[in-house]
Amino acid sequence: MAHFTEWVTRYIMHRIDIISVQPKLMESPLNHSIVQRAKDKGIVEIVLHDLKDYGLGKYRQVDDTVYGGGAGMVIRCEPVFDCINQLKSERDYDEVIYMCPDGEVYNQGTANQLSLKRNLIILCGHYKGIDQRIRDEIITKEISIGDYVLSGGELAAVVIADSICRLIPGVISDEESALTDSFQDGLLAPPVYTRPADYKGLKVPEVLQSGHFAKIETWREEQALKITEERRPDLLD
Ligand code: ADE
């Protein structure tokens, strides 16, 4: 029974629905590596939706010119509301996320929080952006992956999906390895080495070959702190 309960709580299905005008852009990264493994294990389901399927008229129009004038096109309300309302009629969602350069800047803390959610919708922006009424009415979280502008939210959505998947229990076989990622303890990760111990005179630090686990742990902690101080002192504030 304990085993069954553990199985249910650990291997709960997570679903991420990603809505975009360019869903094909995301296919390769979401069909390989850890994300593919998460899908194969039945732990994560990722569903791509083409916003044009909800477009208006014969030409499946999803965008229009900016009210008040100005360059570029804006994604219209109708296709987005229709797509999201359809999804919401099928299941409950924990968050409806909009990828945009003016959102909250993504970090490991947000990845950890999102990995605990069951069902997420991610809406990718494109063109000049999306009609503000969508942001006001249905978006619950706005995320940027950094202070630069991408051509659309697709690559950013892939970043979010990948970072979430690797945190879900059962996805990475040795759970430790996700927990020892950089940022998980607020520090950058220490250096790692593999064989040979001596590559043309370049040697692996002796402590790592000592087999003394306590000393190795201390060395790793010291290195993580040193590297963080050098590269990202802001993380220590
Ligand atoms: N769309 C365009 N630029 C973006 C960014 N930096 N983060 C998230 N979505 C975006």
mmCIF file of C-alpha atoms and ligand atoms in Angstrom:
data_model
loop_
_atom_site.group_PDB
_atom_site.id
_atom_site.type_symbol
_atom_site.label_atom_id
_atom_site.label_comp_id
_atom_site.label_asym_id
_atom_site.label_seq_id
_atom_site.Cartn_x
_atom_site.Cartn_y
_atom_site.Cartn_z
ATOM 1 C CA MET A 1 0.000 0.000 0.000
ATOM 2 C CA ALA A 2 2.805 2.407 0.974
ATOM 3 C CA HIS A 3 4.454 1.529 -2.291
ATOM 4 C CA PHE A 4 1.250 2.229 -4.218
ATOM 5 C CA THR A 5 0.777 5.629 -2.516
ATOM 6 C CA GLU A 6 4.369 6.537 -3.248
ATOM 7 C CA TRP A 7 3.906 5.529 -6.867
ATOM 8 C CA VAL A 8 0.756 7.656 -7.221
ATOM 9 C CA THR A 9 2.286 10.748 -5.620
ATOM 10 C CA ARG A 10 5.657 10.436 -7.305
ATOM 11 C CA TYR A 11 4.532 9.496 -10.796
ATOM 12 C CA ILE A 12 1.567 11.773 -11.220
ATOM 13 C CA MET A 13 1.047 12.730 -14.834
ATOM 14 C CA HIS A 14 2.063 16.259 -15.782
ATOM 15 C CA ARG A 15 0.692 17.924 -18.876
ATOM 16 C CA ILE A 16 2.009 20.964 -20.704
ATOM 17 C CA ASP A 17 -0.057 22.447 -23.553
ATOM 18 C CA ILE A 18 1.892 24.876 -25.713
ATOM 19 C CA ILE A 19 0.009 27.212 -28.048
ATOM 20 C CA SER A 20 1.860 28.859 -30.908
ATOM 21 C CA VAL A 21 1.642 30.050 -34.505
ATOM 22 C CA GLN A 22 4.884 28.133 -35.202
ATOM 23 C CA PRO A 23 4.515 24.822 -33.291
ATOM 24 C CA LYS A 24 6.956 23.020 -35.593
ATOM 25 C CA LEU A 25 9.762 25.209 -34.243
ATOM 26 C CA MET A 26 9.506 23.300 -30.963
ATOM 27 C CA GLU A 27 9.232 19.738 -32.242
ATOM 28 C CA SER A 28 12.864 18.702 -32.286
ATOM 29 C CA PRO A 29 13.907 19.881 -28.805
ATOM 30 C CA LEU A 30 10.735 18.437 -27.291
ATOM 31 C CA ASN A 31 11.234 15.094 -29.061
ATOM 32 C CA HIS A 32 14.733 14.350 -27.799
ATOM 33 C CA SER A 33 16.809 13.773 -24.702
ATOM 34 C CA ILE A 34 15.348 14.196 -21.207
ATOM 35 C CA VAL A 35 12.008 15.618 -22.385
ATOM 36 C CA GLN A 36 11.468 12.663 -24.704
ATOM 37 C CA ARG A 37 12.430 10.314 -21.880
ATOM 38 C CA ALA A 38 9.871 11.985 -19.598
ATOM 39 C CA LYS A 39 7.221 11.454 -22.274
ATOM 40 C CA ASP A 40 8.287 7.843 -22.899
ATOM 41 C CA LYS A 41 7.999 7.080 -19.200
ATOM 42 C CA GLY A 42 4.445 8.463 -19.212
ATOM 43 C CA ILE A 43 5.342 11.093 -16.615
ATOM 44 C CA VAL A 44 4.920 14.143 -18.837
ATOM 45 C CA GLU A 45 2.635 14.813 -21.765
ATOM 46 C CA ILE A 46 3.431 17.787 -23.982
ATOM 47 C CA VAL A 47 0.814 18.819 -26.527
ATOM 48 C CA LEU A 48 1.540 21.413 -29.208
ATOM 49 C CA HIS A 49 -1.371 23.441 -30.551
ATOM 50 C CA ASP A 50 -1.305 25.432 -33.770
ATOM 51 C CA LEU A 51 -3.120 28.696 -33.106
ATOM 52 C CA LYS A 52 -3.993 28.843 -36.797
ATOM 53 C CA ASP A 53 -6.391 25.923 -36.212
ATOM 54 C CA TYR A 54 -8.467 28.466 -34.280
ATOM 55 C CA GLY A 55 -7.904 31.269 -36.824
ATOM 56 C CA LEU A 56 -10.683 33.306 -38.387
ATOM 57 C CA GLY A 57 -12.190 32.764 -41.820
ATOM 58 C CA LYS A 58 -10.885 31.065 -44.897
ATOM 59 C CA TYR A 59 -7.315 32.241 -44.286
ATOM 60 C CA ARG A 60 -7.282 31.223 -40.614
ATOM 61 C CA GLN A 61 -6.353 34.736 -39.586
ATOM 62 C CA VAL A 62 -4.782 34.992 -36.131
ATOM 63 C CA ASP A 63 -3.360 38.522 -36.159
ATOM 64 C CA ASP A 64 -4.306 42.064 -37.105
ATOM 65 C CA THR A 65 -2.919 45.596 -37.246
ATOM 66 C CA VAL A 66 -2.296 47.661 -34.114
ATOM 67 C CA TYR A 67 -5.156 49.875 -32.890
ATOM 68 C CA GLY A 68 -4.066 53.497 -32.874
ATOM 69 C CA GLY A 69 -1.447 52.866 -35.551
ATOM 70 C CA GLY A 70 2.084 51.548 -35.443
ATOM 71 C CA ALA A 71 4.245 48.906 -37.022
ATOM 72 C CA GLY A 72 3.699 45.160 -36.762
ATOM 73 C CA MET A 73 0.816 42.809 -36.156
ATOM 74 C CA VAL A 74 -0.896 41.755 -32.930
ATOM 75 C CA ILE A 75 -2.402 38.342 -32.125
ATOM 76 C CA ARG A 76 -6.176 38.658 -31.910
ATOM 77 C CA CYS A 77 -8.359 37.662 -28.972
ATOM 78 C CA GLU A 78 -10.683 35.183 -30.700
ATOM 79 C CA PRO A 79 -8.261 32.353 -31.584
ATOM 80 C CA VAL A 80 -6.490 32.515 -28.216
ATOM 81 C CA PHE A 81 -9.689 32.618 -26.129
ATOM 82 C CA ASP A 82 -11.215 29.807 -28.222
ATOM 83 C CA CYS A 83 -8.151 27.575 -27.913
ATOM 84 C CA ILE A 84 -7.655 28.133 -24.183
ATOM 85 C CA ASN A 85 -11.363 27.833 -23.362
ATOM 86 C CA GLN A 86 -11.450 24.545 -25.275
ATOM 87 C CA LEU A 87 -8.507 23.228 -23.217
ATOM 88 C CA LYS A 88 -10.035 24.479 -19.966
ATOM 89 C CA SER A 89 -13.273 22.657 -20.752
ATOM 90 C CA GLU A 90 -11.287 19.406 -20.840
ATOM 91 C CA ARG A 91 -9.305 19.737 -17.582
ATOM 92 C CA ASP A 92 -8.281 22.200 -14.887
ATOM 93 C CA TYR A 93 -5.095 24.175 -15.363
ATOM 94 C CA ASP A 94 -2.812 25.466 -12.619
ATOM 95 C CA GLU A 95 -1.317 28.287 -14.674
ATOM 96 C CA VAL A 96 -1.765 29.917 -18.071
ATOM 97 C CA ILE A 97 1.686 31.264 -18.866
ATOM 98 C CA TYR A 98 2.504 33.858 -21.518
ATOM 99 C CA MET A 99 6.084 33.957 -22.808
ATOM 100 C CA CYS A 100 7.157 37.564 -23.369
ATOM 101 C CA PRO A 101 10.247 39.736 -22.937
ATOM 102 C CA ASP A 102 8.456 41.946 -20.375
ATOM 103 C CA GLY A 103 7.501 39.069 -18.037
ATOM 104 C CA GLU A 104 9.062 38.043 -14.727
ATOM 105 C CA VAL A 105 12.616 36.831 -15.397
ATOM 106 C CA TYR A 106 12.785 33.039 -15.173
ATOM 107 C CA ASN A 107 15.040 31.297 -12.691
ATOM 108 C CA GLN A 108 15.485 27.945 -10.959
ATOM 109 C CA GLY A 109 13.067 28.919 -8.193
ATOM 110 C CA THR A 110 10.254 29.393 -10.698
ATOM 111 C CA ALA A 111 11.239 26.137 -12.441
ATOM 112 C CA ASN A 112 10.945 24.323 -9.103
ATOM 113 C CA GLN A 113 7.504 25.838 -8.433
ATOM 114 C CA LEU A 114 6.201 24.993 -11.907
ATOM 115 C CA SER A 115 7.490 21.411 -11.672
ATOM 116 C CA LEU A 116 5.019 20.894 -8.807
ATOM 117 C CA LYS A 117 2.039 21.862 -10.978
ATOM 118 C CA ARG A 118 0.031 19.275 -12.857
ATOM 119 C CA ASN A 119 -1.377 21.048 -15.876
ATOM 120 C CA LEU A 120 0.132 24.094 -17.535
ATOM 121 C CA ILE A 121 -0.738 26.094 -20.622
ATOM 122 C CA ILE A 122 2.062 28.063 -22.259
ATOM 123 C CA LEU A 123 1.108 30.684 -24.836
ATOM 124 C CA CYS A 124 3.874 31.847 -27.157
ATOM 125 C CA GLY A 125 3.808 35.438 -28.344
ATOM 126 C CA HIS A 126 4.684 36.356 -31.900
ATOM 127 C CA TYR A 127 4.704 39.447 -34.102
ATOM 128 C CA LYS A 128 4.252 42.596 -31.986
ATOM 129 C CA GLY A 129 2.627 40.682 -29.150
ATOM 130 C CA ILE A 130 -0.870 39.666 -28.124
ATOM 131 C CA ASP A 131 -3.976 41.759 -27.532
ATOM 132 C CA GLN A 132 -3.784 43.152 -23.982
ATOM 133 C CA ARG A 133 -7.250 41.737 -23.158
ATOM 134 C CA ILE A 134 -5.797 38.228 -23.343
ATOM 135 C CA ARG A 135 -3.137 39.197 -20.805
ATOM 136 C CA ASP A 136 -5.704 40.854 -18.555
ATOM 137 C CA GLU A 137 -8.280 38.070 -18.669
ATOM 138 C CA ILE A 138 -6.695 34.652 -18.998
ATOM 139 C CA ILE A 139 -2.965 34.835 -18.438
ATOM 140 C CA THR A 140 -1.974 33.997 -14.839
ATOM 141 C CA LYS A 141 1.808 34.287 -15.190
ATOM 142 C CA GLU A 142 4.089 36.145 -17.621
ATOM 143 C CA ILE A 143 7.613 34.820 -18.041
ATOM 144 C CA SER A 144 10.706 36.151 -19.800
ATOM 145 C CA ILE A 145 13.809 34.005 -20.185
ATOM 146 C CA GLY A 146 16.104 37.020 -20.202
ATOM 147 C CA ASP A 147 16.588 40.624 -21.179
ATOM 148 C CA TYR A 148 16.724 40.189 -24.939
ATOM 149 C CA VAL A 149 14.054 39.866 -27.603
ATOM 150 C CA LEU A 150 13.416 36.604 -29.453
ATOM 151 C CA SER A 151 11.394 36.393 -32.654
ATOM 152 C CA GLY A 152 8.682 34.548 -30.766
ATOM 153 C CA GLY A 153 8.005 32.779 -27.480
ATOM 154 C CA GLU A 154 8.621 29.269 -28.890
ATOM 155 C CA LEU A 155 12.282 28.897 -27.957
ATOM 156 C CA ALA A 156 11.513 30.351 -24.541
ATOM 157 C CA ALA A 157 8.640 27.861 -24.069
ATOM 158 C CA VAL A 158 11.024 25.008 -24.868
ATOM 159 C CA VAL A 159 13.432 26.311 -22.223
ATOM 160 C CA ILE A 160 10.629 26.320 -19.652
ATOM 161 C CA ALA A 161 9.385 22.833 -20.603
ATOM 162 C CA ASP A 162 12.892 21.347 -20.485
ATOM 163 C CA SER A 163 13.777 22.895 -17.135
ATOM 164 C CA ILE A 164 10.489 21.683 -15.619
ATOM 165 C CA CYS A 165 10.692 18.133 -16.995
ATOM 166 C CA ARG A 166 14.119 17.400 -15.526
ATOM 167 C CA LEU A 167 12.823 18.326 -12.047
ATOM 168 C CA ILE A 168 9.832 15.982 -12.028
ATOM 169 C CA PRO A 169 10.550 12.911 -9.893
ATOM 170 C CA GLY A 170 11.190 9.824 -11.980
ATOM 171 C CA VAL A 171 12.350 11.676 -15.094
ATOM 172 C CA ILE A 172 16.050 11.646 -14.316
ATOM 173 C CA SER A 173 16.874 8.180 -13.045
ATOM 174 C CA ASP A 174 19.315 9.417 -10.434
ATOM 175 C CA GLU A 175 17.207 12.174 -8.830
ATOM 176 C CA GLU A 176 20.337 13.454 -7.190
ATOM 177 C CA SER A 177 21.632 14.735 -10.473
ATOM 178 C CA ALA A 178 18.789 17.233 -10.872
ATOM 179 C CA LEU A 179 19.152 18.251 -7.244
ATOM 180 C CA THR A 180 22.861 18.943 -7.725
ATOM 181 C CA ASP A 181 22.305 21.136 -10.805
ATOM 182 C CA SER A 182 23.669 24.661 -10.632
ATOM 183 C CA PHE A 183 21.291 27.032 -8.766
ATOM 184 C CA GLN A 184 19.456 24.284 -6.859
ATOM 185 C CA ASP A 185 21.197 25.281 -3.619
ATOM 186 C CA GLY A 186 21.599 28.910 -4.683
ATOM 187 C CA LEU A 187 25.152 28.240 -5.912
ATOM 188 C CA LEU A 188 26.762 27.416 -9.242
ATOM 189 C CA ALA A 189 27.826 23.781 -9.607
ATOM 190 C CA PRO A 190 31.439 22.749 -8.795
ATOM 191 C CA PRO A 191 33.741 21.473 -11.591
ATOM 192 C CA VAL A 192 33.480 17.832 -12.646
ATOM 193 C CA TYR A 193 36.113 15.523 -14.151
ATOM 194 C CA THR A 194 36.222 12.070 -15.693
ATOM 195 C CA ARG A 195 38.957 9.664 -16.791
ATOM 196 C CA PRO A 196 41.827 9.802 -17.526
ATOM 197 C CA ALA A 197 43.247 11.115 -14.242
ATOM 198 C CA ASP A 198 46.144 12.584 -16.195
ATOM 199 C CA TYR A 199 45.522 13.913 -19.701
ATOM 200 C CA LYS A 200 48.849 14.990 -21.211
ATOM 201 C CA GLY A 201 49.936 16.416 -17.873
ATOM 202 C CA LEU A 202 46.522 17.996 -17.065
ATOM 203 C CA LYS A 203 45.619 16.347 -13.770
ATOM 204 C CA VAL A 204 42.344 15.690 -11.962
ATOM 205 C CA PRO A 205 42.491 17.210 -8.426
ATOM 206 C CA GLU A 206 43.854 14.595 -6.049
ATOM 207 C CA VAL A 207 41.034 14.873 -3.541
ATOM 208 C CA LEU A 208 38.569 13.566 -6.159
ATOM 209 C CA GLN A 209 40.642 10.428 -6.585
ATOM 210 C CA SER A 210 41.063 9.896 -2.839
ATOM 211 C CA GLY A 211 37.780 8.014 -2.339
ATOM 212 C CA HIS A 212 37.306 10.069 0.865
ATOM 213 C CA PHE A 213 33.656 11.129 0.514
ATOM 214 C CA ALA A 214 33.596 13.713 3.304
ATOM 215 C CA LYS A 215 36.669 15.453 1.902
ATOM 216 C CA ILE A 216 35.243 15.330 -1.618
ATOM 217 C CA GLU A 217 31.991 16.882 -0.389
ATOM 218 C CA THR A 218 33.890 19.682 1.388
ATOM 219 C CA TRP A 219 36.004 20.322 -1.717
ATOM 220 C CA ARG A 220 32.873 20.529 -3.868
ATOM 221 C CA GLU A 221 31.196 22.955 -1.476
ATOM 222 C CA GLU A 222 34.311 25.167 -1.398
ATOM 223 C CA GLN A 223 34.566 25.139 -5.191
ATOM 224 C CA ALA A 224 30.859 25.932 -5.640
ATOM 225 C CA LEU A 225 31.215 28.901 -3.304
ATOM 226 C CA LYS A 226 34.412 30.118 -4.982
ATOM 227 C CA ILE A 227 32.938 29.910 -8.493
ATOM 228 C CA THR A 228 29.729 31.621 -7.395
ATOM 229 C CA GLU A 229 31.711 34.427 -5.728
ATOM 230 C CA GLU A 230 33.741 34.914 -8.907
ATOM 231 C CA ARG A 231 30.996 34.640 -11.513
ATOM 232 C CA ARG A 232 27.674 35.396 -9.863
ATOM 233 C CA PRO A 233 28.214 37.296 -6.590
ATOM 234 C CA ASP A 234 24.577 38.487 -6.912
ATOM 235 C CA LEU A 235 23.445 34.945 -6.025
ATOM 236 C CA LEU A 236 25.111 35.240 -2.616
ATOM 237 C CA ASP A 237 23.326 38.478 -1.625
HETATM 238 N N1 ADE B 1 9.486 36.365 -26.527
HETATM 239 C C1 ADE B 1 10.347 37.230 -27.084
HETATM 240 N N2 ADE B 1 11.406 37.456 -26.310
HETATM 241 C C2 ADE B 1 11.220 36.696 -25.187
HETATM 242 C C3 ADE B 1 11.965 36.490 -24.010
HETATM 243 N N3 ADE B 1 13.123 37.113 -23.791
HETATM 244 N N4 ADE B 1 11.474 35.648 -23.086
HETATM 245 C C4 ADE B 1 10.290 35.035 -23.291
HETATM 246 N N5 ADE B 1 9.544 35.183 -24.380
HETATM 247 C C5 ADE B 1 9.993 36.011 -25.325
#
